[in-house]
Coordinates of C-alpha atoms in Angstrom, one line a residue:
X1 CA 41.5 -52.0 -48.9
X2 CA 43.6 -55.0 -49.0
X3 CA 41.8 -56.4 -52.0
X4 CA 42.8 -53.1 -54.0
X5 CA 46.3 -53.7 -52.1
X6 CA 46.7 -57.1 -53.1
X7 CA 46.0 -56.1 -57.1
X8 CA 48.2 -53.5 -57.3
X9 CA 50.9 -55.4 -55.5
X10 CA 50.3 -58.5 -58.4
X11 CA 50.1 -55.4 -60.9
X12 CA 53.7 -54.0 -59.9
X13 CA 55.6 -57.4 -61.4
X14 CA 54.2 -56.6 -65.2
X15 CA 55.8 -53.0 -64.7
X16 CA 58.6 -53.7 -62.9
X17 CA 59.8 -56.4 -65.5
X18 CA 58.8 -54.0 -68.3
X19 CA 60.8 -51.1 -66.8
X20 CA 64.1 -53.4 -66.4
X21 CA 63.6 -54.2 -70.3
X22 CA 63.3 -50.5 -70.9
X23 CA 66.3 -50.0 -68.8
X24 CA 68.6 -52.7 -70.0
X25 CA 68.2 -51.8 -73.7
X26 CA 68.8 -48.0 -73.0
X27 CA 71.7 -48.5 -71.8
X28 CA 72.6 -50.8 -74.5
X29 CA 71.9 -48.4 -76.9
X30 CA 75.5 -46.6 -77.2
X31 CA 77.6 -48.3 -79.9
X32 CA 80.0 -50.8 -78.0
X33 CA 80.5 -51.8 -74.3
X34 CA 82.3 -50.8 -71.3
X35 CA 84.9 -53.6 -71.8
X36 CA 85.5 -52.1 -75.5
X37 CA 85.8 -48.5 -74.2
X38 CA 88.6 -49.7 -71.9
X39 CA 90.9 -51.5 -74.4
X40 CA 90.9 -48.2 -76.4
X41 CA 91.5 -46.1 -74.0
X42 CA 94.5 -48.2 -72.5
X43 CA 95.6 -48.8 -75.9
X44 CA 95.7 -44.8 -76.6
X45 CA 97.6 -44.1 -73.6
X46 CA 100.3 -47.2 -74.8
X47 CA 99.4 -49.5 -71.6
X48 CA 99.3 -53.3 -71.8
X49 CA 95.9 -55.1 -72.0
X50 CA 95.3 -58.1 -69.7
X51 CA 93.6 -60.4 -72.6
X52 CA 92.9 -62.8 -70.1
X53 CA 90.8 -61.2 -67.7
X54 CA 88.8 -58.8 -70.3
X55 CA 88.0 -62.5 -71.7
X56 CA 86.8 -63.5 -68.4
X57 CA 84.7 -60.8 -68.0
X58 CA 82.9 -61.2 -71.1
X59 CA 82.2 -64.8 -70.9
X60 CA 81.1 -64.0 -67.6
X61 CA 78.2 -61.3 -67.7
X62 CA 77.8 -63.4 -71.1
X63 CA 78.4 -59.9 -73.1
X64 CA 79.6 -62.2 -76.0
X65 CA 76.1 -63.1 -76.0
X66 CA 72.9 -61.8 -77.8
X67 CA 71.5 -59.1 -76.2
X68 CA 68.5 -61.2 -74.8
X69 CA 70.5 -63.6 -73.4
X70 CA 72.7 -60.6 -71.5
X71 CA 69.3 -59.2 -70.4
X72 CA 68.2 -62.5 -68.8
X73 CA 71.8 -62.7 -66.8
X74 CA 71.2 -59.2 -65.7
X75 CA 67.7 -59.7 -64.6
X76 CA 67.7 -63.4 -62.9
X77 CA 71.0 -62.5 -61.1
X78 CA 68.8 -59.2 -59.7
X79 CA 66.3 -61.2 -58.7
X80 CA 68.9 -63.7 -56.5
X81 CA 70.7 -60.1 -54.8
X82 CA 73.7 -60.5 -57.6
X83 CA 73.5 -57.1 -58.4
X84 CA 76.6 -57.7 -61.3
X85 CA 79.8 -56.6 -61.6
X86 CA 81.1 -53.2 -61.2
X87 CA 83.8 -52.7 -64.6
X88 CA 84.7 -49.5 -63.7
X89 CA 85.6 -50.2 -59.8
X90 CA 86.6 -53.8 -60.9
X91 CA 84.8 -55.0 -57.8
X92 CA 81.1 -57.0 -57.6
X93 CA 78.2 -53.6 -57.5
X94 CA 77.3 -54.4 -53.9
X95 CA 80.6 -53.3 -52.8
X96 CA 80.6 -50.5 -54.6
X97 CA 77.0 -49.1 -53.7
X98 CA 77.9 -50.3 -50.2
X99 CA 78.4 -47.1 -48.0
X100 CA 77.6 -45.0 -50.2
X101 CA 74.0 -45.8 -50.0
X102 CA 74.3 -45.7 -46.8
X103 CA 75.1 -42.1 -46.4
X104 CA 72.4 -40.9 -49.4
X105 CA 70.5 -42.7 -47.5
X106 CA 71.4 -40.7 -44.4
X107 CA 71.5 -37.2 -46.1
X108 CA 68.1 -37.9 -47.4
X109 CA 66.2 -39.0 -44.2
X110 CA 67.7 -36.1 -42.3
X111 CA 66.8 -33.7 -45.4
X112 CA 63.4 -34.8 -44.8
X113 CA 63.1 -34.2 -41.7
X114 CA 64.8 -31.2 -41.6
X115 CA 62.2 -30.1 -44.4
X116 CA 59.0 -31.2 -42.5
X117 CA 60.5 -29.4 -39.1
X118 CA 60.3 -25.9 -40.6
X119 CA 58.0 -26.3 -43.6
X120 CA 54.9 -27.2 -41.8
X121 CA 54.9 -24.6 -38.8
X122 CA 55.6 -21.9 -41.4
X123 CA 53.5 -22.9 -43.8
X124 CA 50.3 -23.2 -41.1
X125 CA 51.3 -20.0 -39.8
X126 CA 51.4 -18.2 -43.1
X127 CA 48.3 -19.2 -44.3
X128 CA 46.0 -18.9 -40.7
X129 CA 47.9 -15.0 -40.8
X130 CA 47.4 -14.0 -44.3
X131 CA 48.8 -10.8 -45.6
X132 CA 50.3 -10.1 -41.6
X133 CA 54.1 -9.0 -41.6
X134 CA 54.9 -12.3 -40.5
X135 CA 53.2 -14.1 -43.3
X136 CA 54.8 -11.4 -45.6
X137 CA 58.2 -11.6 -44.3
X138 CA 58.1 -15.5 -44.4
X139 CA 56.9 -15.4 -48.0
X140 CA 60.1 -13.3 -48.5
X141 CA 62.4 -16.1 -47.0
X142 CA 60.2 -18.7 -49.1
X143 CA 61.3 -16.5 -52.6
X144 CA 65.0 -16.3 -51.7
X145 CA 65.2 -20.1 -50.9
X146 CA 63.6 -20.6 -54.1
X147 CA 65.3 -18.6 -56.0
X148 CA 69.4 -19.4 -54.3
X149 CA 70.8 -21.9 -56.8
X150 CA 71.5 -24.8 -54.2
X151 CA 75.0 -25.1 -55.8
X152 CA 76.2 -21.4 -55.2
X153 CA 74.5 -22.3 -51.5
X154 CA 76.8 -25.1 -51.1
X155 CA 79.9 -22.9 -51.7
X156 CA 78.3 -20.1 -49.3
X157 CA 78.0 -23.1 -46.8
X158 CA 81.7 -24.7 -47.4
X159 CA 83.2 -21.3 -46.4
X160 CA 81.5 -20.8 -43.6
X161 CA 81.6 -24.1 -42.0
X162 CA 85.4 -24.0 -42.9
X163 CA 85.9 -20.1 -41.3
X164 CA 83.6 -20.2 -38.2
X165 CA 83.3 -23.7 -37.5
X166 CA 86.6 -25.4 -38.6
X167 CA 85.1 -28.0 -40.8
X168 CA 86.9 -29.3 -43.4
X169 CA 85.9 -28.3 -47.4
X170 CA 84.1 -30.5 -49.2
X171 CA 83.4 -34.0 -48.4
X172 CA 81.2 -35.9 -45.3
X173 CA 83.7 -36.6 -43.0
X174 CA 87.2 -35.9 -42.6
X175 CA 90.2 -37.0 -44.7
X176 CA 91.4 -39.7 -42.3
X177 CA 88.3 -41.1 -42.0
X178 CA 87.8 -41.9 -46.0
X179 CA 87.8 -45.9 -46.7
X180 CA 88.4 -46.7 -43.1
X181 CA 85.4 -48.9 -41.3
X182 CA 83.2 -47.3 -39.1
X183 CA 83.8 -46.2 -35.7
X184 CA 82.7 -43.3 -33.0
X185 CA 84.7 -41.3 -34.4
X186 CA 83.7 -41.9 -37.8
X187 CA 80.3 -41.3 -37.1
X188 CA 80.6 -38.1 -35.0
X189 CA 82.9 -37.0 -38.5
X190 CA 79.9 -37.7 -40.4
X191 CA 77.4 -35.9 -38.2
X192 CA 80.0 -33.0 -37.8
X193 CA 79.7 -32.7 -41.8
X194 CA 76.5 -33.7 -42.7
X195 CA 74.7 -30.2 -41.3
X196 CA 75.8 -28.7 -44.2
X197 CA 74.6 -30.8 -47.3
X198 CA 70.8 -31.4 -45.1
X199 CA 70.8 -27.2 -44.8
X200 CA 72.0 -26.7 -48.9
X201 CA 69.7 -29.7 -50.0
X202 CA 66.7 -28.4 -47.9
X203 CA 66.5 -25.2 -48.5
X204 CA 65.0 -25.1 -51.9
X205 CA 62.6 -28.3 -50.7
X206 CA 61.5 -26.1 -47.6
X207 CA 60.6 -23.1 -49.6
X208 CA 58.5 -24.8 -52.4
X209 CA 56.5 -26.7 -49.6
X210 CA 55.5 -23.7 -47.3
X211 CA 54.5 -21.8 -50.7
X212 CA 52.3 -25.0 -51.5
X213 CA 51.1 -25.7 -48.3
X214 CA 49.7 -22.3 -47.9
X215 CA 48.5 -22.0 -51.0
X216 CA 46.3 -25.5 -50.4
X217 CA 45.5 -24.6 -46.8
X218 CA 44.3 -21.0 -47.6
X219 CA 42.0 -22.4 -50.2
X220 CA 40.6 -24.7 -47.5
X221 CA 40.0 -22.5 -45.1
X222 CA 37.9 -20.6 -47.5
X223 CA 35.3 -23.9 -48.5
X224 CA 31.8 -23.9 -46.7
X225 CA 32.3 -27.0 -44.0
X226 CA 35.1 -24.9 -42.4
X227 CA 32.5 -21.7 -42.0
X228 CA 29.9 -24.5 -40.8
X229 CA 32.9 -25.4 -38.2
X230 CA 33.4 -21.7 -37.0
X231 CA 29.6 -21.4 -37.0
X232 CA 28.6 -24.4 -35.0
X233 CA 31.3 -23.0 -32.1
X234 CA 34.3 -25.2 -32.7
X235 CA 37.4 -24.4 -31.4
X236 CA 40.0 -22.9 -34.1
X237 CA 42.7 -24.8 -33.6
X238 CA 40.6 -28.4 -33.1
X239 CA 38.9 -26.9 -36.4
X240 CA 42.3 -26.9 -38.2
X241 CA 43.5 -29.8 -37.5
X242 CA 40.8 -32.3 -38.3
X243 CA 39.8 -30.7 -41.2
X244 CA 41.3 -28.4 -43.7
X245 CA 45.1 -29.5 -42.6
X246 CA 43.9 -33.1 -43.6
X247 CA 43.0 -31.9 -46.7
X248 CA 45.9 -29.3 -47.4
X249 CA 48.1 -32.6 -46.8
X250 CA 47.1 -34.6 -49.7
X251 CA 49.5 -33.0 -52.2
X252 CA 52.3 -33.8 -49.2
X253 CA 51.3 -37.5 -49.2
X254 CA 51.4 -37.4 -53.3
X255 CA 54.5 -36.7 -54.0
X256 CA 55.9 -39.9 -51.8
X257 CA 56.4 -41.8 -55.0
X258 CA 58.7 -38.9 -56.1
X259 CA 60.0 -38.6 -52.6
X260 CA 61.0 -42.4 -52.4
X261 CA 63.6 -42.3 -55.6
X262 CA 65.1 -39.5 -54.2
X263 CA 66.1 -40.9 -51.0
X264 CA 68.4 -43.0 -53.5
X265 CA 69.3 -40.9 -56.4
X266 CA 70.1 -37.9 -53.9
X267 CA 71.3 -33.7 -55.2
X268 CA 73.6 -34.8 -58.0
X269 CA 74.7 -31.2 -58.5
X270 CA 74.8 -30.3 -54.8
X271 CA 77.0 -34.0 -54.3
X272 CA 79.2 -33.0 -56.8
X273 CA 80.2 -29.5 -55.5
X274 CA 80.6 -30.9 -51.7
X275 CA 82.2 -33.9 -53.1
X276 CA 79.7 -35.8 -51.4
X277 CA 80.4 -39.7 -51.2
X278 CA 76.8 -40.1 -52.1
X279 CA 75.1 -42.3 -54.8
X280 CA 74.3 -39.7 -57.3
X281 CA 77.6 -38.8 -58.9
X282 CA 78.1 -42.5 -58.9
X283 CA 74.8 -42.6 -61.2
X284 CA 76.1 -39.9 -63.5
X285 CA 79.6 -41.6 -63.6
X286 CA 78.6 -45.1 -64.4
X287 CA 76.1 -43.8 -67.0
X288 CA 78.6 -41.8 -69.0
X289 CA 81.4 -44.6 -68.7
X290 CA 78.7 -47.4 -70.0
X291 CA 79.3 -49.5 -66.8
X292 CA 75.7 -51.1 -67.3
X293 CA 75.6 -53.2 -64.3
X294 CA 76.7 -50.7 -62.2
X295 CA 74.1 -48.0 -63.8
X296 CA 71.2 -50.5 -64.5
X297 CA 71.2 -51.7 -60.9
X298 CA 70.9 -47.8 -59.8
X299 CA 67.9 -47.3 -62.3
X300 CA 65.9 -50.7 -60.8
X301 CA 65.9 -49.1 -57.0
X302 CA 64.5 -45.9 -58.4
X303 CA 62.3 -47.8 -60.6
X304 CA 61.3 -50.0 -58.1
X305 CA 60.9 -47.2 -55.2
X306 CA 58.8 -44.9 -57.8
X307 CA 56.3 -47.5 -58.0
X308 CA 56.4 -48.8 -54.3
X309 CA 55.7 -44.9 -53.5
X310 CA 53.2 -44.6 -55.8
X311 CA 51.3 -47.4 -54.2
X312 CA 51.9 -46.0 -50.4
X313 CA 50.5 -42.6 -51.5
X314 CA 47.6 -44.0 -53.2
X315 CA 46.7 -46.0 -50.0
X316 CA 47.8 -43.0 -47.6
X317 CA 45.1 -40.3 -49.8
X318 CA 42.5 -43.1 -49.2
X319 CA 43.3 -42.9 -45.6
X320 CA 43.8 -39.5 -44.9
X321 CA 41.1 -37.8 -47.2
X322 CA 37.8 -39.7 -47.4
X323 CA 36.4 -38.4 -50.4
X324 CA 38.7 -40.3 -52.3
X325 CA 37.5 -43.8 -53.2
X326 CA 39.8 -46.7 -53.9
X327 CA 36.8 -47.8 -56.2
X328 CA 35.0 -46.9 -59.2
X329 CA 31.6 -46.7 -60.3
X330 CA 28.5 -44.5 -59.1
X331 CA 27.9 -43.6 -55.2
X332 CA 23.9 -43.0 -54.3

């Protein structure tokens, strides 16, 4: 195990240094740069260009410079936590990403949670009561949640937080609150909000994992070792537990590498109808306004959480199911 963890750890610095190659050049790829978008738009709306400072900045993040050379300032100052600079906010991309990464990552670990509460007792219940009125009204639920488009959720969920509860629209904490450093009452803003985004977010997540889990667990429950474990006198619920739950489980722990970059990249759409302060929106917006530090540094943590997850899940199937072999070659 650690031999197989120690390769794929060496074998994550080709990729990685690949990916930011791919990633750099993509978003070189539009014609021009940020700095060249924003002298035409201040000259079309007749306002005066500092000449000085839009020189600065390009001698600076060396975009004067051939695009290798840019790619190797980008990439050694990631390496030393310089994350760039942020043309668009006009401030360095560490204070830009600063809370709001911070409460994606919030939204996303309660999301989680929230998801693994109420997926995994329905999901073992529907399957260990197949075709019972629970299981079908459940499976009912499950189609709804699947089929509600999370956005017209959200606006469902802004007018009743704002009617019954008296929680502002829109947003994850209240106005007064916005730009201000944290305190108490802050935080209890933020956890008076942030109900409503976990319950939008999860909703469609919940549904599609009690639909898979019993799907994987049914099919379990119907393999010979399980009727060898009812056979030999075990008792049912000891019987689910250490055997076909592990192995319904293994499509859970494979989507971790998909389930990392999330935490990170977040519900665009669902962000941009709460007007969540999340990390998302800022993705989309520094994409479409060319701000490549800004973007690029974005792209590296899901890059770089893909393949972290990847690796975690790989080691976790090895652990959890024991048919699966971190090695090749023949077994006798």
């Amino acid at each position: 195990m650690l031999n197989y963890s120690a390769r794929r750890l060496v074998a994550m610095i080709p990729t990685l240094v690949a990916i930011s190659i791919i990633v750099f050049f993509i978003i070189q790829l539009p014609p021009g740069d940020y700095l060249e978008s924003h002298i035409a738009t201040l000259q079309a709306q007749g306002e005066s260009i500092d000449s000085k400072k839009i020189e600065f900045l390009r001698q600076q993040y060396g975009l004067d410079q051939p695009m290798w050379k840019q790619y190797l300032v980008w990439a050694t100052g990631f390496l030393r936590g310089d994350l760039g600079y942020s043309f668009e906010y006009d401030l360095p991309v560490r204070d830009v990403i600063g809370d709001r990464m911070f409460l994606t990552v919030l939204i996303s670990l309660v999301t989680i949670v929230f998801t693994w509460l109420i997926a995994f007792p329905i999901g073992i219940y529907s399957a260990t009561h197949q075709y019972s009125w629970g299981d079908y009204g459940l499976t009912f639920i499950g189609f709804i949640g699947l089929a509600t488009p999370n956005f017209l959720l959200a606006l469902v969920m802004l007018y009743l937080a704002n009617v019954y509860f008296g929680t502002s629209i829109g947003g994850l904490m209240d106005p007064e609150y916005i730009d201000q450093p944290w305190t108490l009452g802050k935080l209890k803003s933020v956890l008076e909000h942030l109900w409503i985004p976990v319950i939008v977010i999860g909703t469609a997540g919940t549904a599609a994992m009690i639909r898979r889990l019993r799907a994987n667990l049914l099919d379990e429950l119907e393999k010979q070792y399980v009727v060898t474990g009812r056979a030999k006198g075990l008792p049912p619920g000891k019987l689910l537990r250490k055997y076909p739950l592990r192995m319904a489980l293994n499509f859970f722990v494979s989507d971790i590498g998909n389930l990392l970059p999330s935490i990170i990249s977040g519900a665009e759409v669902t962000a941009v109808v709460l007007s969540l302060p999340t990390t998302g929106p800022l993705l989309i917006a520094s994409l479409q306004s060319q701000d490549m530090y800004l973007a690029g540094s974005f792209l590296m943590f899901l890059a770089i959480l893909t393949v972290l997850g990847v690796l975690v899940s790989d080691l976790l199937l090895a652990v959890l199911d024991p048919r699966i072999r971190l090695q090749g070659g023949a077994t006798k």
